[in-house]
Amino acid sequence: MTNENRLPELLAPAGSPAALEAAIEGGADAVYFGGSLFSCRMRAKNFSRDELSSAIRSCREANVRTYVTVNARLPEEDVGEALRFAEWLREAGADALIVSDAGLASLIAKYLPDLPLHASTQLSGANARDAAALQKLGFCRMVCPRELTGADIKALVRSSPLEIEMFIHGAHCVSFSGQCMMSFAMGGRSGNRGACAQPCRLPYTVEGHPGASDYPLSLRDMCLGAHVPEIIASGVSSLKIEGRQKSAEYVYGTTRVWRRLLDERRAATPDEIRELSSLFSRQGFTDGYYTGRYRSMGGIRTDEQKAADVSPFPGRTRTIPLRGTFSAAPGEKTVLTLTDGVRTGSAAGDVPAPAEKQPMTAESVRDSLGKLGGTCFSLASLDVDLRGELFLTKGQLNALRRDAVADLIALRPGREALAPVPDYKPARHPSAGLWTRRIGDFRSPAQIPEGARDFFDEIRLPLDECVGGAVPVLPPVMLDRDEPRIRRQLEALNPRRAVVHNFGELSLVREFGVEPVASFRFTVMNQQLLDVISAAGAAVVGVSPELPAGAVRALTGQKSAIVYGRLPLMLTMRCALSGGGDDCGRGGTGGSCGSSPEGRSCRGVLRDRTGASFPVLSSGCRSEIFNSVPTYMGDKPDELARLGLTEAVFLFTVETAEEAARVIDGYKNGTPYPGAIRRIR
């Protein structure tokens, strides 16, 4: 959906009421903020119900659109409340909701069809196929990943049926959003649930890479100020400043600079970049993902930067000028019309009385109707048409002014009354027993031990490694530029089944007549989402590894779970082993797969301050970071059986064939694992 001539929307963060005022003062076209629940920035101050109502009214008055984040992943017990919250937000006048759970989105689209939905970047939509699939689920906009290059974004906008929103400024998540479980694995605080503890900002030792950074996962903040003209020309719909946990001063300063750059359609000057950096940065900024140059992207917040002073936010001073017309004639109701150039409001008042002493004058009318204190408006001009000597009290004029302003800021188009949202009741489906199918998911054929095909009902291998009738596993993220290669590989293999990780891949394999199997990367935590993915064509749906055993048990239908293996905690576009390729001994780019030899692979280990070791596997400089300990349930067969799984997935990552054989024996014999493990509890 391309519109190269229209200026894109400037979308600013508002993590608190003060930050909301700062965004409006800075010139934002729209703001995004969350309530006290269901938001992926739960450490931001966020808004109570009363504050949400006030914020929406304040933004509507200022002609600023409001997008409310309901973008945490939802366990079963939260789905009904989240749906009722969406109903309340619709009534309060929110312009759109930012949602990451496609199950919740499907319910909102069904019961609240006039409430626009934006697909959060947590939903991992990265290509035009994802956008087309999300459109069918009720979304009208997709927030694309920070990892896309400028060329990727331009191609996506050209092919997407949805509006595309992109990040232009602020902090990076080093992992693809929606694909990070590191905070959950290290301390139980789920980033998918809005409680990320930011383990990416901690130091790690990169074993075997002496030139690597002490902070290999900590990235500088993004700033795309140098690319404003080409971003506008790409036709992208919305430009997003990250920062719901930032101060009002940060929000005001960044919004104000970006407003100026967009209005003047130009790149930032060095002085403006320094101004933005003084508000907040991590050893400066990076545009590495946008340009496809991934070296020197790392950075931390220095003590000097933490101690720097920032000018306080001055408060709301900007007003919206109004032009108006006022008419009064004998025997007719007075009429006031006001416009800000975009919206128009009108009101009809009382019939004026004949003046006995002091008739109204144009000056006295302007004086009374210009008293707009307590609003964000000022009266720039008023054309007065008085026919005869007439009189209205100040109270009558004040009422006329209030009514005209109320009409100006009224929610348009009016939302029709809808039937109350019914109580959410999840569907119930029959589930297979645990040992219906055992799945061996390997990284390479060399890991597959002798006898594995006797134990496993199905062997899976990555698409690039798939041989011997194994089921191919597509890449965790598919960009538009990846699709031609993936199509060629699928055509050559002609498989019966394939493992997919997102809605776009699911759509692609169905085109080939291949049976899709949905992996754990869909982050399924509730029945509605499982049913939506099944309805889209998935034969089996993987549930989130973050779910406890009771929640896994409660989900019904064709489901799978990882019962052995190191959980993939992060998925990065940029090499996690060598400081982003800054000192790569293999000559890699640090992440630009387009210029790396296809099939290049590296492995290594990140060691944290406690001594825990996290294996890293990189392919084409894209990295996956795995948990320091494997999940193991081989000595708990009864607990496994009670989960009611259709497929039990054994995920082999860094294991040798001999180690994989020992795992298989452990599950055959019900013996404990000889080392530290994680349980499904």
PDB file of N, CA, C and O in Angstrom, residues 144-204:
ATOM      1  N   CYS A 144       6.315  -3.316  11.429  1.00  0.00           N
ATOM      2  CA  CYS A 144       7.351  -4.208  10.908  1.00  0.00           C
ATOM      3  C   CYS A 144       8.553  -4.244  11.843  1.00  0.00           C
ATOM      4  O   CYS A 144       8.746  -3.355  12.673  1.00  0.00           O
ATOM      5  N   PRO A 145       9.395  -5.275  11.730  1.00  0.00           N
ATOM      6  CA  PRO A 145      10.550  -5.404  12.629  1.00  0.00           C
ATOM      7  C   PRO A 145      11.575  -4.298  12.419  1.00  0.00           C
ATOM      8  O   PRO A 145      11.723  -3.758  11.320  1.00  0.00           O
ATOM      9  N   ARG A 146      12.315  -3.996  13.466  1.00  0.00           N
ATOM     10  CA  ARG A 146      13.408  -3.034  13.374  1.00  0.00           C
ATOM     11  C   ARG A 146      14.527  -3.546  12.473  1.00  0.00           C
ATOM     12  O   ARG A 146      15.346  -2.772  11.988  1.00  0.00           O
ATOM     13  N   GLU A 147      14.576  -4.870  12.277  1.00  0.00           N
ATOM     14  CA  GLU A 147      15.684  -5.480  11.549  1.00  0.00           C
ATOM     15  C   GLU A 147      15.615  -5.292  10.033  1.00  0.00           C
ATOM     16  O   GLU A 147      16.560  -5.629   9.316  1.00  0.00           O
ATOM     17  N   LEU A 148      14.525  -4.765   9.505  1.00  0.00           N
ATOM     18  CA  LEU A 148      14.408  -4.610   8.061  1.00  0.00           C
ATOM     19  C   LEU A 148      15.304  -3.485   7.548  1.00  0.00           C
ATOM     20  O   LEU A 148      15.459  -2.448   8.195  1.00  0.00           O
ATOM     21  N   THR A 149      15.876  -3.703   6.372  1.00  0.00           N
ATOM     22  CA  THR A 149      16.628  -2.641   5.707  1.00  0.00           C
ATOM     23  C   THR A 149      15.662  -1.669   5.039  1.00  0.00           C
ATOM     24  O   THR A 149      14.459  -1.950   4.900  1.00  0.00           O
ATOM     25  N   GLY A 150      16.208  -0.528   4.592  1.00  0.00           N
ATOM     26  CA  GLY A 150      15.372   0.412   3.855  1.00  0.00           C
ATOM     27  C   GLY A 150      14.774  -0.210   2.611  1.00  0.00           C
ATOM     28  O   GLY A 150      13.605   0.030   2.282  1.00  0.00           O
ATOM     29  N   ALA A 151      15.576  -1.033   1.907  1.00  0.00           N
ATOM     30  CA  ALA A 151      15.060  -1.712   0.710  1.00  0.00           C
ATOM     31  C   ALA A 151      13.966  -2.706   1.073  1.00  0.00           C
ATOM     32  O   ALA A 151      12.972  -2.847   0.346  1.00  0.00           O
ATOM     33  N   ASP A 152      14.141  -3.417   2.207  1.00  0.00           N
ATOM     34  CA  ASP A 152      13.108  -4.352   2.669  1.00  0.00           C
ATOM     35  C   ASP A 152      11.794  -3.619   2.918  1.00  0.00           C
ATOM     36  O   ASP A 152      10.711  -4.087   2.543  1.00  0.00           O
ATOM     37  N   ILE A 153      11.891  -2.464   3.581  1.00  0.00           N
ATOM     38  CA  ILE A 153      10.683  -1.712   3.937  1.00  0.00           C
ATOM     39  C   ILE A 153       9.982  -1.207   2.683  1.00  0.00           C
ATOM     40  O   ILE A 153       8.754  -1.294   2.563  1.00  0.00           O
ATOM     41  N   LYS A 154      10.758  -0.706   1.744  1.00  0.00           N
ATOM     42  CA  LYS A 154      10.157  -0.207   0.504  1.00  0.00           C
ATOM     43  C   LYS A 154       9.435  -1.325  -0.237  1.00  0.00           C
ATOM     44  O   LYS A 154       8.306  -1.146  -0.726  1.00  0.00           O
ATOM     45  N   ALA A 155      10.065  -2.514  -0.304  1.00  0.00           N
ATOM     46  CA  ALA A 155       9.432  -3.651  -0.976  1.00  0.00           C
ATOM     47  C   ALA A 155       8.189  -4.108  -0.227  1.00  0.00           C
ATOM     48  O   ALA A 155       7.173  -4.459  -0.836  1.00  0.00           O
ATOM     49  N   LEU A 156       8.253  -4.098   1.103  1.00  0.00           N
ATOM     50  CA  LEU A 156       7.111  -4.511   1.910  1.00  0.00           C
ATOM     51  C   LEU A 156       5.935  -3.569   1.707  1.00  0.00           C
ATOM     52  O   LEU A 156       4.792  -4.008   1.513  1.00  0.00           O
ATOM     53  N   VAL A 157       6.191  -2.264   1.752  1.00  0.00           N
ATOM     54  CA  VAL A 157       5.115  -1.282   1.565  1.00  0.00           C
ATOM     55  C   VAL A 157       4.468  -1.462   0.195  1.00  0.00           C
ATOM     56  O   VAL A 157       3.241  -1.384   0.050  1.00  0.00           O
ATOM     57  N   ARG A 158       5.289  -1.730  -0.806  1.00  0.00           N
ATOM     58  CA  ARG A 158       4.776  -1.870  -2.169  1.00  0.00           C
ATOM     59  C   ARG A 158       3.851  -3.075  -2.295  1.00  0.00           C
ATOM     60  O   ARG A 158       2.873  -3.038  -3.056  1.00  0.00           O
ATOM     61  N   SER A 159       4.109  -4.149  -1.555  1.00  0.00           N
ATOM     62  CA  SER A 159       3.357  -5.398  -1.723  1.00  0.00           C
ATOM     63  C   SER A 159       2.310  -5.645  -0.648  1.00  0.00           C
ATOM     64  O   SER A 159       1.449  -6.505  -0.820  1.00  0.00           O
ATOM     65  N   SER A 160       2.385  -4.923   0.454  1.00  0.00           N
ATOM     66  CA  SER A 160       1.509  -5.218   1.588  1.00  0.00           C
ATOM     67  C   SER A 160       0.092  -4.706   1.369  1.00  0.00           C
ATOM     68  O   SER A 160      -0.106  -3.563   0.933  1.00  0.00           O
ATOM     69  N   PRO A 161      -0.920  -5.507   1.713  1.00  0.00           N
ATOM     70  CA  PRO A 161      -2.299  -5.009   1.687  1.00  0.00           C
ATOM     71  C   PRO A 161      -2.634  -4.169   2.922  1.00  0.00           C
ATOM     72  O   PRO A 161      -3.707  -3.567   2.973  1.00  0.00           O
ATOM     73  N   LEU A 162      -1.754  -4.154   3.906  1.00  0.00           N
ATOM     74  CA  LEU A 162      -1.963  -3.389   5.132  1.00  0.00           C
ATOM     75  C   LEU A 162      -1.096  -2.140   5.139  1.00  0.00           C
ATOM     76  O   LEU A 162      -0.053  -2.073   4.483  1.00  0.00           O
ATOM     77  N   GLU A 163      -1.491  -1.148   5.929  1.00  0.00           N
ATOM     78  CA  GLU A 163      -0.594  -0.047   6.250  1.00  0.00           C
ATOM     79  C   GLU A 163       0.632  -0.619   6.968  1.00  0.00           C
ATOM     80  O   GLU A 163       0.525  -1.586   7.731  1.00  0.00           O
ATOM     81  N   ILE A 164       1.799  -0.002   6.744  1.00  0.00           N
ATOM     82  CA  ILE A 164       3.017  -0.433   7.411  1.00  0.00           C
ATOM     83  C   ILE A 164       3.520   0.686   8.326  1.00  0.00           C
ATOM     84  O   ILE A 164       3.626   1.836   7.924  1.00  0.00           O
ATOM     85  N   GLU A 165       3.807   0.295   9.545  1.00  0.00           N
ATOM     86  CA  GLU A 165       4.382   1.203  10.537  1.00  0.00           C
ATOM     87  C   GLU A 165       5.811   0.747  10.813  1.00  0.00           C
ATOM     88  O   GLU A 165       6.071  -0.460  10.922  1.00  0.00           O
ATOM     89  N   MET A 166       6.750   1.694  10.912  1.00  0.00           N
ATOM     90  CA  MET A 166       8.143   1.343  11.162  1.00  0.00           C
ATOM     91  C   MET A 166       8.700   2.170  12.316  1.00  0.00           C
ATOM     92  O   MET A 166       8.225   3.273  12.606  1.00  0.00           O
ATOM     93  N   PHE A 167       9.719   1.627  12.977  1.00  0.00           N
ATOM     94  CA  PHE A 167      10.433   2.361  14.018  1.00  0.00           C
ATOM     95  C   PHE A 167      11.464   3.278  13.372  1.00  0.00           C
ATOM     96  O   PHE A 167      12.151   2.893  12.422  1.00  0.00           O
ATOM     97  N   ILE A 168      11.587   4.493  13.900  1.00  0.00           N
ATOM     98  CA  ILE A 168      12.567   5.442  13.382  1.00  0.00           C
ATOM     99  C   ILE A 168      13.545   5.914  14.449  1.00  0.00           C
ATOM    100  O   ILE A 168      14.601   6.464  14.129  1.00  0.00           O
ATOM    101  N   HIS A 169      13.222   5.693  15.725  1.00  0.00           N
ATOM    102  CA  HIS A 169      14.066   6.244  16.788  1.00  0.00           C
ATOM    103  C   HIS A 169      13.814   5.488  18.087  1.00  0.00           C
ATOM    104  O   HIS A 169      12.674   5.152  18.401  1.00  0.00           O
ATOM    105  N   GLY A 170      14.902   5.225  18.833  1.00  0.00           N
ATOM    106  CA  GLY A 170      14.757   4.641  20.158  1.00  0.00           C
ATOM    107  C   GLY A 170      15.482   3.321  20.308  1.00  0.00           C
ATOM    108  O   GLY A 170      16.231   2.891  19.431  1.00  0.00           O
ATOM    109  N   ALA A 171      15.237   2.670  21.412  1.00  0.00           N
ATOM    110  CA  ALA A 171      15.981   1.474  21.786  1.00  0.00           C
ATOM    111  C   ALA A 171      15.678   0.299  20.860  1.00  0.00           C
ATOM    112  O   ALA A 171      14.576   0.174  20.331  1.00  0.00           O
ATOM    113  N   HIS A 172      16.686  -0.545  20.684  1.00  0.00           N
ATOM    114  CA  HIS A 172      16.532  -1.800  19.964  1.00  0.00           C
ATOM    115  C   HIS A 172      16.311  -2.942  20.950  1.00  0.00           C
ATOM    116  O   HIS A 172      16.952  -2.995  22.010  1.00  0.00           O
ATOM    117  N   CYS A 173      15.451  -3.879  20.595  1.00  0.00           N
ATOM    118  CA  CYS A 173      15.517  -5.216  21.170  1.00  0.00           C
ATOM    119  C   CYS A 173      16.464  -5.995  20.265  1.00  0.00           C
ATOM    120  O   CYS A 173      16.252  -6.044  19.051  1.00  0.00           O
ATOM    121  N   VAL A 174      17.518  -6.590  20.833  1.00  0.00           N
ATOM    122  CA  VAL A 174      18.488  -7.279  19.993  1.00  0.00           C
ATOM    123  C   VAL A 174      17.875  -8.508  19.339  1.00  0.00           C
ATOM    124  O   VAL A 174      18.242  -8.896  18.233  1.00  0.00           O
ATOM    125  N   SER A 175      16.881  -9.101  19.992  1.00  0.00           N
ATOM    126  CA  SER A 175      16.163 -10.227  19.403  1.00  0.00           C
ATOM    127  C   SER A 175      14.987  -9.710  18.585  1.00  0.00           C
ATOM    128  O   SER A 175      14.415  -8.655  18.885  1.00  0.00           O
ATOM    129  N   PHE A 176      14.634 -10.457  17.537  1.00  0.00           N
ATOM    130  CA  PHE A 176      13.374 -10.172  16.861  1.00  0.00           C
ATOM    131  C   PHE A 176      12.268 -10.116  17.911  1.00  0.00           C
ATOM    132  O   PHE A 176      12.134 -11.016  18.744  1.00  0.00           O
ATOM    133  N   SER A 177      11.481  -9.057  17.880  1.00  0.00           N
ATOM    134  CA  SER A 177      10.394  -8.925  18.845  1.00  0.00           C
ATOM    135  C   SER A 177       9.431 -10.100  18.714  1.00  0.00           C
ATOM    136  O   SER A 177       9.115 -10.541  17.610  1.00  0.00           O
ATOM    137  N   GLY A 178       8.983 -10.595  19.853  1.00  0.00           N
ATOM    138  CA  GLY A 178       8.096 -11.750  19.868  1.00  0.00           C
ATOM    139  C   GLY A 178       8.834 -13.069  19.827  1.00  0.00           C
ATOM    140  O   GLY A 178       8.214 -14.126  19.944  1.00  0.00           O
ATOM    141  N   GLN A 179      10.183 -13.025  19.671  1.00  0.00           N
ATOM    142  CA  GLN A 179      10.974 -14.245  19.582  1.00  0.00           C
ATOM    143  C   GLN A 179      12.002 -14.319  20.707  1.00  0.00           C
ATOM    144  O   GLN A 179      13.039 -14.962  20.562  1.00  0.00           O
ATOM    145  N   CYS A 180      11.745 -13.662  21.820  1.00  0.00           N
ATOM    146  CA  CYS A 180      12.708 -13.631  22.930  1.00  0.00           C
ATOM    147  C   CYS A 180      12.086 -14.244  24.187  1.00  0.00           C
ATOM    148  O   CYS A 180      11.036 -13.802  24.652  1.00  0.00           O
ATOM    149  N   MET A 181      12.766 -15.255  24.707  1.00  0.00           N
ATOM    150  CA  MET A 181      12.366 -15.861  25.980  1.00  0.00           C
ATOM    151  C   MET A 181      13.503 -15.796  26.992  1.00  0.00           C
ATOM    152  O   MET A 181      13.495 -16.504  27.994  1.00  0.00           O
ATOM    153  N   MET A 182      14.503 -14.939  26.745  1.00  0.00           N
ATOM    154  CA  MET A 182      15.685 -14.933  27.599  1.00  0.00           C
ATOM    155  C   MET A 182      15.364 -14.460  29.013  1.00  0.00           C
ATOM    156  O   MET A 182      15.813 -15.040  29.995  1.00  0.00           O
ATOM    157  N   SER A 183      14.591 -13.387  29.123  1.00  0.00           N
ATOM    158  CA  SER A 183      14.221 -12.892  30.450  1.00  0.00           C
ATOM    159  C   SER A 183      13.411 -13.939  31.215  1.00  0.00           C
ATOM    160  O   SER A 183      13.616 -14.154  32.410  1.00  0.00           O
ATOM    161  N   PHE A 184      12.527 -14.624  30.525  1.00  0.00           N
ATOM    162  CA  PHE A 184      11.735 -15.679  31.152  1.00  0.00           C
ATOM    163  C   PHE A 184      12.637 -16.814  31.634  1.00  0.00           C
ATOM    164  O   PHE A 184      12.513 -17.295  32.769  1.00  0.00           O
ATOM    165  N   ALA A 185      13.575 -17.245  30.792  1.00  0.00           N
ATOM    166  CA  ALA A 185      14.426 -18.381  31.141  1.00  0.00           C
ATOM    167  C   ALA A 185      15.390 -18.048  32.267  1.00  0.00           C
ATOM    168  O   ALA A 185      15.685 -18.892  33.112  1.00  0.00           O
ATOM    169  N   MET A 186      15.877 -16.812  32.298  1.00  0.00           N
ATOM    170  CA  MET A 186      16.901 -16.448  33.275  1.00  0.00           C
ATOM    171  C   MET A 186      16.322 -16.056  34.627  1.00  0.00           C
ATOM    172  O   MET A 186      17.011 -16.168  35.647  1.00  0.00           O
ATOM    173  N   GLY A 187      15.083 -15.569  34.648  1.00  0.00           N
ATOM    174  CA  GLY A 187      14.553 -15.130  35.932  1.00  0.00           C
ATOM    175  C   GLY A 187      13.053 -15.243  36.081  1.00  0.00           C
ATOM    176  O   GLY A 187      12.488 -14.783  37.077  1.00  0.00           O
ATOM    177  N   GLY A 188      12.386 -15.816  35.086  1.00  0.00           N
ATOM    178  CA  GLY A 188      10.943 -16.008  35.187  1.00  0.00           C
ATOM    179  C   GLY A 188      10.116 -14.807  34.794  1.00  0.00           C
ATOM    180  O   GLY A 188       8.879 -14.859  34.867  1.00  0.00           O
ATOM    181  N   ARG A 189      10.763 -13.715  34.357  1.00  0.00           N
ATOM    182  CA  ARG A 189      10.019 -12.516  33.955  1.00  0.00           C
ATOM    183  C   ARG A 189       9.870 -12.525  32.435  1.00  0.00           C
ATOM    184  O   ARG A 189      10.837 -12.342  31.703  1.00  0.00           O
ATOM    185  N   SER A 190       8.659 -12.725  31.985  1.00  0.00           N
ATOM    186  CA  SER A 190       8.408 -12.924  30.559  1.00  0.00           C
ATOM    187  C   SER A 190       8.315 -11.602  29.805  1.00  0.00           C
ATOM    188  O   SER A 190       7.464 -10.761  30.106  1.00  0.00           O
ATOM    189  N   GLY A 191       9.181 -11.427  28.796  1.00  0.00           N
ATOM    190  CA  GLY A 191       9.043 -10.283  27.910  1.00  0.00           C
ATOM    191  C   GLY A 191       7.764 -10.342  27.105  1.00  0.00           C
ATOM    192  O   GLY A 191       7.174  -9.317  26.768  1.00  0.00           O
ATOM    193  N   ASN A 192       7.303 -11.555  26.788  1.00  0.00           N
ATOM    194  CA  ASN A 192       6.047 -11.709  26.056  1.00  0.00           C
ATOM    195  C   ASN A 192       4.846 -11.294  26.895  1.00  0.00           C
ATOM    196  O   ASN A 192       3.768 -11.034  26.345  1.00  0.00           O
ATOM    197  N   ARG A 193       5.029 -11.236  28.203  1.00  0.00           N
ATOM    198  CA  ARG A 193       3.943 -10.837  29.100  1.00  0.00           C
ATOM    199  C   ARG A 193       4.145  -9.412  29.621  1.00  0.00           C
ATOM    200  O   ARG A 193       3.451  -8.972  30.510  1.00  0.00           O
ATOM    201  N   GLY A 194       5.196  -8.721  29.099  1.00  0.00           N
ATOM    202  CA  GLY A 194       5.396  -7.324  29.469  1.00  0.00           C
ATOM    203  C   GLY A 194       6.294  -7.099  30.658  1.00  0.00           C
ATOM    204  O   GLY A 194       6.317  -5.997  31.209  1.00  0.00           O
ATOM    205  N   ALA A 195       7.061  -8.118  31.075  1.00  0.00           N
ATOM    206  CA  ALA A 195       7.862  -7.982  32.292  1.00  0.00           C
ATOM    207  C   ALA A 195       9.347  -8.216  32.031  1.00  0.00           C
ATOM    208  O   ALA A 195      10.064  -8.716  32.886  1.00  0.00           O
ATOM    209  N   CYS A 196       9.841  -7.841  30.855  1.00  0.00           N
ATOM    210  CA  CYS A 196      11.234  -8.109  30.479  1.00  0.00           C
ATOM    211  C   CYS A 196      12.200  -7.455  31.457  1.00  0.00           C
ATOM    212  O   CYS A 196      12.078  -6.271  31.781  1.00  0.00           O
ATOM    213  N   ALA A 197      13.198  -8.225  31.914  1.00  0.00           N
ATOM    214  CA  ALA A 197      14.229  -7.721  32.820  1.00  0.00           C
ATOM    215  C   ALA A 197      15.466  -7.248  32.067  1.00  0.00           C
ATOM    216  O   ALA A 197      16.469  -6.900  32.680  1.00  0.00           O
ATOM    217  N   GLN A 198      15.432  -7.237  30.753  1.00  0.00           N
ATOM    218  CA  GLN A 198      16.493  -6.753  29.884  1.00  0.00           C
ATOM    219  C   GLN A 198      17.845  -7.442  30.119  1.00  0.00           C
ATOM    220  O   GLN A 198      18.865  -6.786  30.342  1.00  0.00           O
ATOM    221  N   PRO A 199      17.887  -8.774  30.051  1.00  0.00           N
ATOM    222  CA  PRO A 199      19.182  -9.459  30.173  1.00  0.00           C
ATOM    223  C   PRO A 199      20.132  -9.125  29.034  1.00  0.00           C
ATOM    224  O   PRO A 199      21.338  -9.331  29.164  1.00  0.00           O
ATOM    225  N   CYS A 200      19.611  -8.596  27.927  1.00  0.00           N
ATOM    226  CA  CYS A 200      20.473  -8.207  26.803  1.00  0.00           C
ATOM    227  C   CYS A 200      21.400  -7.058  27.164  1.00  0.00           C
ATOM    228  O   CYS A 200      22.410  -6.834  26.481  1.00  0.00           O
ATOM    229  N   ARG A 201      21.102  -6.302  28.210  1.00  0.00           N
ATOM    230  CA  ARG A 201      21.945  -5.175  28.602  1.00  0.00           C
ATOM    231  C   ARG A 201      23.057  -5.582  29.564  1.00  0.00           C
ATOM    232  O   ARG A 201      23.838  -4.741  30.012  1.00  0.00           O
ATOM    233  N   LEU A 202      23.157  -6.863  29.891  1.00  0.00           N
ATOM    234  CA  LEU A 202      24.162  -7.350  30.832  1.00  0.00           C
ATOM    235  C   LEU A 202      25.428  -7.778  30.093  1.00  0.00           C
ATOM    236  O   LEU A 202      25.403  -8.054  28.897  1.00  0.00           O
ATOM    237  N   PRO A 203      26.571  -7.859  30.819  1.00  0.00           N
ATOM    238  CA  PRO A 203      27.809  -8.317  30.181  1.00  0.00           C
ATOM    239  C   PRO A 203      27.825  -9.831  30.012  1.00  0.00           C
ATOM    240  O   PRO A 203      27.269 -10.568  30.826  1.00  0.00           O
ATOM    241  N   TYR A 204      28.478 -10.288  28.945  1.00  0.00           N
ATOM    242  CA  TYR A 204      28.679 -11.712  28.675  1.00  0.00           C
ATOM    243  C   TYR A 204      30.091 -11.899  28.132  1.00  0.00           C
ATOM    244  O   TYR A 204      30.618 -11.035  27.424  1.00  0.00           O
TER     245      TYR A 204
END
